[in-house]
Coordinates of C-alpha atoms and ligand atoms in Angstrom, one line a residue:
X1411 CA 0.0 0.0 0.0
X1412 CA 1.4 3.1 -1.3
X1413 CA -0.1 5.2 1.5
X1414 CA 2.1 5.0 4.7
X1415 CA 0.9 5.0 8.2
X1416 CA 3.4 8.6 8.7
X1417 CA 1.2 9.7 6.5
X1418 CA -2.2 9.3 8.0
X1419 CA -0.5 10.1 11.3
X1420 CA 0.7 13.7 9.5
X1421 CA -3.1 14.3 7.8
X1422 CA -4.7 13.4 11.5
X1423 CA -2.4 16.4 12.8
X1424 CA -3.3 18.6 10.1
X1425 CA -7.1 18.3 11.5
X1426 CA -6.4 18.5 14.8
X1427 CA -3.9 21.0 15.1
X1428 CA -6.2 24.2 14.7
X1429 CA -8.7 22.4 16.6
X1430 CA -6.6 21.9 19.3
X1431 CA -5.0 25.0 19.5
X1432 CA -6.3 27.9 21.8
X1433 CA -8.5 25.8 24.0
X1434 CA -9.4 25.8 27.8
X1435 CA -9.4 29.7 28.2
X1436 CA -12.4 28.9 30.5
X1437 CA -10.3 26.2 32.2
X1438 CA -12.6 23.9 31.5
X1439 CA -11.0 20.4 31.5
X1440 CA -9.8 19.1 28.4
X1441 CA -8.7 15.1 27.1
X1442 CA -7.0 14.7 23.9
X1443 CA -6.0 10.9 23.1
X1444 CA -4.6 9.2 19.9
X1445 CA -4.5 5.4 18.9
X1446 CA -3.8 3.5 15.7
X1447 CA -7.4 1.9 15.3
X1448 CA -9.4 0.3 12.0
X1449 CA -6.0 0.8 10.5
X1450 CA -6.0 4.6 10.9
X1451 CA -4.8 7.1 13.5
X1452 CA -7.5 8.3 15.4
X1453 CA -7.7 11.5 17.4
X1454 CA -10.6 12.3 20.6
X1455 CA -10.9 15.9 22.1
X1456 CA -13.8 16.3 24.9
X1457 CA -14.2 18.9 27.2
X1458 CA -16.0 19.0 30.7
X1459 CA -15.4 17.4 34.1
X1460 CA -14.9 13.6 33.2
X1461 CA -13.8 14.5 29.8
X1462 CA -10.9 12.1 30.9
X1463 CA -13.1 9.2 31.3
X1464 CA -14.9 9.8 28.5
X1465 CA -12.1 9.5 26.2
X1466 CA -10.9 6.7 27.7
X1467 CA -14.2 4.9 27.3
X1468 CA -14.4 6.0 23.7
X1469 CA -11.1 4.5 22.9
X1470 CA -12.3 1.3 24.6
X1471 CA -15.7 1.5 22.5
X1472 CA -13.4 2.1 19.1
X1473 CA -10.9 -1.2 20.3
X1474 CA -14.4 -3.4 20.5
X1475 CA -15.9 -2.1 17.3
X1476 CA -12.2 -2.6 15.5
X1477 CA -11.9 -6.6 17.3
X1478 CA -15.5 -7.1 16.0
X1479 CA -15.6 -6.0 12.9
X1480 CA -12.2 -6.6 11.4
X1481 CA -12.0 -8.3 8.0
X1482 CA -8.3 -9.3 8.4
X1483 CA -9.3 -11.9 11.4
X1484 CA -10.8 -14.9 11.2
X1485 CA -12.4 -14.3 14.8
X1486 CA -14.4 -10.8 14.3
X1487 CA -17.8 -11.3 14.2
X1488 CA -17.5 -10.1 10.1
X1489 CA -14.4 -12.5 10.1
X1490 CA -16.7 -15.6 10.8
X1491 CA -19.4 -14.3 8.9
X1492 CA -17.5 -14.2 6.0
X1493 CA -15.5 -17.9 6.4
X1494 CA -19.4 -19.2 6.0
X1495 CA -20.5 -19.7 9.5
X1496 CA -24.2 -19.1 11.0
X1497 CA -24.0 -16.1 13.1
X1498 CA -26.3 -14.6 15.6
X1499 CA -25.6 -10.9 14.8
X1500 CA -24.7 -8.9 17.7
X1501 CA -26.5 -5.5 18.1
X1502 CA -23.9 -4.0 16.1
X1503 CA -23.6 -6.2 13.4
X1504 CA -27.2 -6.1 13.1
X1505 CA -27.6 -2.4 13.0
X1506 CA -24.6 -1.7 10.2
X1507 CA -26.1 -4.9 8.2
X1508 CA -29.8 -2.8 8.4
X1509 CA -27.7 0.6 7.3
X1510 CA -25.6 -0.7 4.7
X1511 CA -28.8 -2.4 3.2
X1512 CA -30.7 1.3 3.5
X1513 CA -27.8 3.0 1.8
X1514 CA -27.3 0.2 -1.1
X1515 CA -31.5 0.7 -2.2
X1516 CA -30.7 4.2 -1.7
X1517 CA -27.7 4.4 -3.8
X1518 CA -28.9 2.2 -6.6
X1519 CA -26.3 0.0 -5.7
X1520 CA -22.8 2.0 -5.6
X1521 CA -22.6 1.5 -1.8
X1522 CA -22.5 -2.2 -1.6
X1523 CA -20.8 -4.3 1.5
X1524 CA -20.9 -7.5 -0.5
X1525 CA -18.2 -6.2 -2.4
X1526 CA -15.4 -7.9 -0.3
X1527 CA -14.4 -10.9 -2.7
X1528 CA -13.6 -8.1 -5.2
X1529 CA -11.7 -6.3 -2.6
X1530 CA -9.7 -9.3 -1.4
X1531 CA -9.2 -10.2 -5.6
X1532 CA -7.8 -6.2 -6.0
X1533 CA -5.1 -7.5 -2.8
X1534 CA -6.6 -4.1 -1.1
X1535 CA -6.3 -6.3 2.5
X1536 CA -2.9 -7.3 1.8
X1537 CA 0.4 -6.1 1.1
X1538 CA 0.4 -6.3 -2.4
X1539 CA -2.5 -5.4 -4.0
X1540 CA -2.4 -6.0 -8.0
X1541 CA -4.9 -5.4 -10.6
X1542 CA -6.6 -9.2 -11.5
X1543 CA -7.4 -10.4 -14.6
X1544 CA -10.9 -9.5 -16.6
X1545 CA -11.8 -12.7 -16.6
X1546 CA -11.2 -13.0 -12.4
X1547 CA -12.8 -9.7 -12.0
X1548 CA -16.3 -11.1 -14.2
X1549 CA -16.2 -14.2 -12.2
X1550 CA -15.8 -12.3 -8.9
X1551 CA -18.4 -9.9 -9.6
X1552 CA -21.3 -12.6 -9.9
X1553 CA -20.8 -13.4 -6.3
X1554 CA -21.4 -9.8 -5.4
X1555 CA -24.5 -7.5 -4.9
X1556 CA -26.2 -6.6 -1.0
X1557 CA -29.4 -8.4 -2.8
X1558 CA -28.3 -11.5 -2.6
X1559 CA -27.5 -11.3 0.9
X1560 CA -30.1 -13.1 2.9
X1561 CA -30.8 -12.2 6.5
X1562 CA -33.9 -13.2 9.1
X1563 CA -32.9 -9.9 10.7
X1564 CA -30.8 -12.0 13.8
X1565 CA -28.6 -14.3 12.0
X1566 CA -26.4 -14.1 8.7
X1567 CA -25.2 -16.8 6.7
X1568 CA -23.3 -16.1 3.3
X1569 CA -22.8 -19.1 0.5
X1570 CA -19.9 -19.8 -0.5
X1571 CA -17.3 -17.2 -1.8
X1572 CA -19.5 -14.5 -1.0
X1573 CA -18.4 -11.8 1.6
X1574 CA -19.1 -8.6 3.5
X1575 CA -16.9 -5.9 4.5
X1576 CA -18.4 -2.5 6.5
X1577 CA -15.3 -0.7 5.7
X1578 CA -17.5 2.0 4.1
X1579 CA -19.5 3.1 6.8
X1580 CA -17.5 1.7 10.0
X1581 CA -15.8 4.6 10.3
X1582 CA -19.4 6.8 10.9
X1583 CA -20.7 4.3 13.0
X1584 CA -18.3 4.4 15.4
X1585 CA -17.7 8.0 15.6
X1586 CA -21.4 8.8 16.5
X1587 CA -20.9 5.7 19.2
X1588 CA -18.0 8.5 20.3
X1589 CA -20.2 11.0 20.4
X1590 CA -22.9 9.2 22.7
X1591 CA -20.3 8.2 24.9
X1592 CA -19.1 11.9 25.2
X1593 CA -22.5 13.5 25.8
X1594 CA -23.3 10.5 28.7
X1595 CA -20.2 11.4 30.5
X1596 CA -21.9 15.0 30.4
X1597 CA -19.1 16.7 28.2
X1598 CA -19.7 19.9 26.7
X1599 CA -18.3 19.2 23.5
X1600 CA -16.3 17.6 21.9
X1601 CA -14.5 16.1 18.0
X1602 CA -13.3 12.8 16.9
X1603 CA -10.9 12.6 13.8
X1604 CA -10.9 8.7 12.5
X1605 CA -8.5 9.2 10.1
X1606 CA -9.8 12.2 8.6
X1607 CA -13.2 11.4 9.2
X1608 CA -14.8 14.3 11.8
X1609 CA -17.6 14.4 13.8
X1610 CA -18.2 16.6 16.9
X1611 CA -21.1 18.3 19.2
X1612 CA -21.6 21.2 21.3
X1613 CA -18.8 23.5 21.3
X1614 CA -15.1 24.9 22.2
X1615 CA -15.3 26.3 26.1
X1616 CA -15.2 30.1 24.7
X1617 CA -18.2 29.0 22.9
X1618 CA -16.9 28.8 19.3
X1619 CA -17.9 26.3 16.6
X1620 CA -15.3 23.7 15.3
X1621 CA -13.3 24.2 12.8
X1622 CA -13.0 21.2 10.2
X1623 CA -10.6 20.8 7.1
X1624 CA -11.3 19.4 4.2
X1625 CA -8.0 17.5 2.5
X1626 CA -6.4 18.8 -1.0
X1627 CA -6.4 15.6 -2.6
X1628 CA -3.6 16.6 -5.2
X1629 CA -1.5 17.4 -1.6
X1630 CA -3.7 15.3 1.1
X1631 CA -0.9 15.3 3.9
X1632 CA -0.4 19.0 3.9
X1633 CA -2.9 21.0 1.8
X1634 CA -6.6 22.1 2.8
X1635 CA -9.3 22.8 -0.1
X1636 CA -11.6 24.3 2.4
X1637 CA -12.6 24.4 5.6
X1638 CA -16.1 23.7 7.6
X1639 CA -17.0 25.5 10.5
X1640 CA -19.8 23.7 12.4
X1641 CA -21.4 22.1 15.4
X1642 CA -23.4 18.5 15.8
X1643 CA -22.3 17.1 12.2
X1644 CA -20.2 14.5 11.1
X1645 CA -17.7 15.6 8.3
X1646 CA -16.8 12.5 6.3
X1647 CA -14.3 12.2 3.0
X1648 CA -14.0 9.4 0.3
X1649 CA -11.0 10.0 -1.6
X1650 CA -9.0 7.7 -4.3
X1651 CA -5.7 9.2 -2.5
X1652 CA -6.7 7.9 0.8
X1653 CA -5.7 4.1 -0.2
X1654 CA -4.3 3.2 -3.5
X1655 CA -1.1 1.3 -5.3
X1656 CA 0.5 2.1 -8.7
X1657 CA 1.3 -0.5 -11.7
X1658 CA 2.5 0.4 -14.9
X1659 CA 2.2 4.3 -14.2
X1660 CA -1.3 3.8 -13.5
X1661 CA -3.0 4.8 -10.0
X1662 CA -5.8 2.0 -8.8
X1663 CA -7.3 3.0 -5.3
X1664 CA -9.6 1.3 -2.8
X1665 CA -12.9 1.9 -3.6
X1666 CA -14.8 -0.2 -6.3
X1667 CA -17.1 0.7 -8.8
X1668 CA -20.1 -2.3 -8.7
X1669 CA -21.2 -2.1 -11.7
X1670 CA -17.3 -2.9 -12.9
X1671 CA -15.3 -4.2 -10.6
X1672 CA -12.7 -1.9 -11.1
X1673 CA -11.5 1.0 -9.2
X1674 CA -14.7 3.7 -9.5
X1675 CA -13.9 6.4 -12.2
X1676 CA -16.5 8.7 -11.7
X1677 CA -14.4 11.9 -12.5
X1678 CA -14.2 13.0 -8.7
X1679 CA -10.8 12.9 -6.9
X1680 CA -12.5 13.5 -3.3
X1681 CA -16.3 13.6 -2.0
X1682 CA -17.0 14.8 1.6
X1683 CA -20.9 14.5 2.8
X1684 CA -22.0 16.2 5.8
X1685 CA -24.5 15.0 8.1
X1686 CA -26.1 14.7 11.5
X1687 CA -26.4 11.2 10.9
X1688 CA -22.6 9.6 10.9
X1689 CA -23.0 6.4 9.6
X1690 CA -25.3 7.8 6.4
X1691 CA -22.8 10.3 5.9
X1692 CA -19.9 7.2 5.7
X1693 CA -21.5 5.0 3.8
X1694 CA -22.8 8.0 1.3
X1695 CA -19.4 9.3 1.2
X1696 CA -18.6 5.8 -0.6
X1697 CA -21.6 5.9 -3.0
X1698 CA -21.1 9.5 -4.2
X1699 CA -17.5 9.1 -5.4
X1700 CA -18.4 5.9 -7.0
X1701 CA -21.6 7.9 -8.3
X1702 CA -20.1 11.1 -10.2
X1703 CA -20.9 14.1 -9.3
X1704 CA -24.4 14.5 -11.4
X1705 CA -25.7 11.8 -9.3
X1706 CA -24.6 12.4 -6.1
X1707 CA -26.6 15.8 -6.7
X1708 CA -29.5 14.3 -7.7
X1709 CA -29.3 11.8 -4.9
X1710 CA -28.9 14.9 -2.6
X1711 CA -31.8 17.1 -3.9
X1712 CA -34.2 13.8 -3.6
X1713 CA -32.9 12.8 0.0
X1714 CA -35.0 16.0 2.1
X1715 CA -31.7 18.4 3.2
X1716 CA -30.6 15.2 5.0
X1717 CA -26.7 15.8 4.0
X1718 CA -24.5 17.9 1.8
X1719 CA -21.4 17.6 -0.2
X1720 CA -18.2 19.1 -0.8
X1721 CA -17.5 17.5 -4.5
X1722 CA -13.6 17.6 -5.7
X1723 CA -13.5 16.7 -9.6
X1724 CA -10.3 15.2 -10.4
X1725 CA -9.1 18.5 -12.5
X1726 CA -9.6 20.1 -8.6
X1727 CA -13.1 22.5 -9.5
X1728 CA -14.9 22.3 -5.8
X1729 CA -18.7 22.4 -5.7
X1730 CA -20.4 22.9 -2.8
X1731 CA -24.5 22.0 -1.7
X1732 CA -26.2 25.3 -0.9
X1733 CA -26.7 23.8 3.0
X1734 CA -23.0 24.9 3.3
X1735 CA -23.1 28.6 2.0
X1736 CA -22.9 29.9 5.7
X1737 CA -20.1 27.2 6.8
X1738 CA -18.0 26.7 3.9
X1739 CA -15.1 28.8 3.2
X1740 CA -11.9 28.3 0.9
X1741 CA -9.4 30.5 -0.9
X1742 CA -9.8 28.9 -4.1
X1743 CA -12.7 29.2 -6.3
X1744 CA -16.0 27.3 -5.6
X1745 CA -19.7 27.0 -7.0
X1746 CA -23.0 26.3 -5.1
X1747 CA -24.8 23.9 -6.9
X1748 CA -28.6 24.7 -8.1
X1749 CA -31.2 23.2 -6.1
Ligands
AMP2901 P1 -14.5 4.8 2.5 O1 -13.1 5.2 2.8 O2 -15.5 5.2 3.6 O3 -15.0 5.4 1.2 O4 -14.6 3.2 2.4 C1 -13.8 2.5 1.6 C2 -13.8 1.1 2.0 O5 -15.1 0.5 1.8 C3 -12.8 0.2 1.2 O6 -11.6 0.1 1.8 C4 -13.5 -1.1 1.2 O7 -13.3 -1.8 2.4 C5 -15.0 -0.7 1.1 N1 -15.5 -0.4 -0.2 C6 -14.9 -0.3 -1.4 N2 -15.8 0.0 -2.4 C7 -17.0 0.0 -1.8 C8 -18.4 0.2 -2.3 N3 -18.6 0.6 -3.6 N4 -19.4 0.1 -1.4 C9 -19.2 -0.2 -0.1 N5 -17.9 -0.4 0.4 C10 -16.9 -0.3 -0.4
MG2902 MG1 -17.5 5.7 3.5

């Protein structure tokens, strides 16, 4: 993987570092923690009185989510799910299976966690992913699709060769777990960064909204596009720089287009959906780049004001969803798309 955990670790400080900066005037108390988690660097802030327990918990909640819902061990709960065994989903399990099925209808398809045999074909779990041949790719693809996935609603059991993988929405989930476990510890406010991807509530103790970065993606590790400033959203990016290896001058990244079992092409080099609801947000973020941008507005204008988007096409023009007029700000050039 061309992407290299200094890296990650470099991005998470560029998101935290103005966010971290300039706090506690009030002397409220303040926890800041880091971990390497769902093979990302992960940053907590909370503020309030047991804002140290509360990060501590969270990291906890973040280890259990990561042991259960690993792909790369045969134990998880998605581990054994996948190697063909009869499971009794646990709550969790149950609720991203219910969610990932929502987002797939809603999507048409381009969110899909049944692609994991394609993934596993592309060698995006291991260390050296290479592109597979047509014919691989056509035979894989026949195995995939969230429709042929067959639960009573308590247990799951997959036939043979097929898989799931909630790498596109895990992320959201567990960051609005975060957030529950901040606000029952009775913080004030506080902001996750799971590698990249933000959510926070309430606010900084002088009463000030957080501030929220949105990656470059032709200079991810040290270059901002734009920059959010908000309260009670999640703040989630798909991008083909986040993950990706090269062969033969050509750049293939992580997330896969169903309808080809390729790498999605959709003209978009980043999408970041904004949301009250984290694990739509996630999941969405995934659909959209796969989606284009044409789409993902469509999808947007039909879906009630229940997200917006910050679309980067790959020749860099940012469009932003008219939701983020009063929040958005950049110093390059941007439109507000109609509608
Ligand atoms: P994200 O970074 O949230 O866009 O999620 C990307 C991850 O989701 C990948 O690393 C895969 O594990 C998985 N994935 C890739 N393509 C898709 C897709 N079209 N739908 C759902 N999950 C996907
Ligand atoms: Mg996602």
């Amino acid at each position: 993987m061309k992407k290299s955990r200094l890296a990650a670790a470099l991005m998470s400080a560029l998101f935290l570092l103005p966010i971290a900066s300039g706090c506690n005037e009030n002397a409220e108390k303040h926890s800041t923690r880091e971990l390497f988690a769902m093979d990302t660097v992960m940053s907590l802030s909370a503020y309030g009185e047991r804002c140290e327990e509360a990060t501590l918990a969270a990291e906890e909640e973040i280890k259990r989510l990561d042991a259960l819902l690993s792909t790369g061990s045969s134990d998880s709960e998605t581990g054994r799910i996948n190697s063909g065994e009869t499971v009794t989903m646990s709550d969790d399990t149950a609720s991203l299976f219910s969610r990932s099925v929502e987002i797939y209808e809603m999507t048409g398809g381009a969110y899909d966690m049944s692609l994991y045999p394609l993934t596993v074909l592309w060698g995006f779990c291991g260390d050296n992913p290479a592109v597979p041949d047509e014919e691989s790719i056509k035979k894989t693809m026949l195995l995939c699709g969230s429709d042929k996935i067959k639960s009573d609603g308590s247990t799951l059991t997959l036939s043979e060769g097929q898989g799931i993988d909630f790498g596109g929405i895990a992320k959201g989930y567990t960051s609005s777990r975060i957030m529950e476990i901040f606000k029952s510890f009775g913080c004030s406010g506080g902001i996750v960064s799971l590698g990249g991807n933000v959510q926070c509530f309430g606010t900084k103790p002088d009463g000030s909204l957080w501030r929220c970065g949105i990656a470059d993606p032709s200079s991810p590790d040290d270059g901002m596009a734009g920059l959010l400033t908000l309260t009670d959203r999640s703040v989630i990016t798909s991008g083909g720089y986040q993950r990706y290896f090269e062969e033969g001058n050509v750049r293939y990244h992580h997330i896969i287009d169903p309808s080809t079992g390729h790498p999605a092409n959709s003209g978009l080099s980043s999408v970041t959906v904004i949301s009250g609801d984290a694990a739509l947000a996630d999941g969405l973020s995934t659909a959209c780049f796969v989606m284009g941008k044409e789409k993902s507005l469509a999808l947007r204008r039909a879906s009630d004001d229940k997200f917006e988007l910050v679309l980067i096409s790959d020749d860099g023009e940012i469009t932003i969803t008219k939701g983020l007029k009063d929040c958005f700000s950049s110093d390059r050039e941007y439109s507000v798309a109609e509608g």
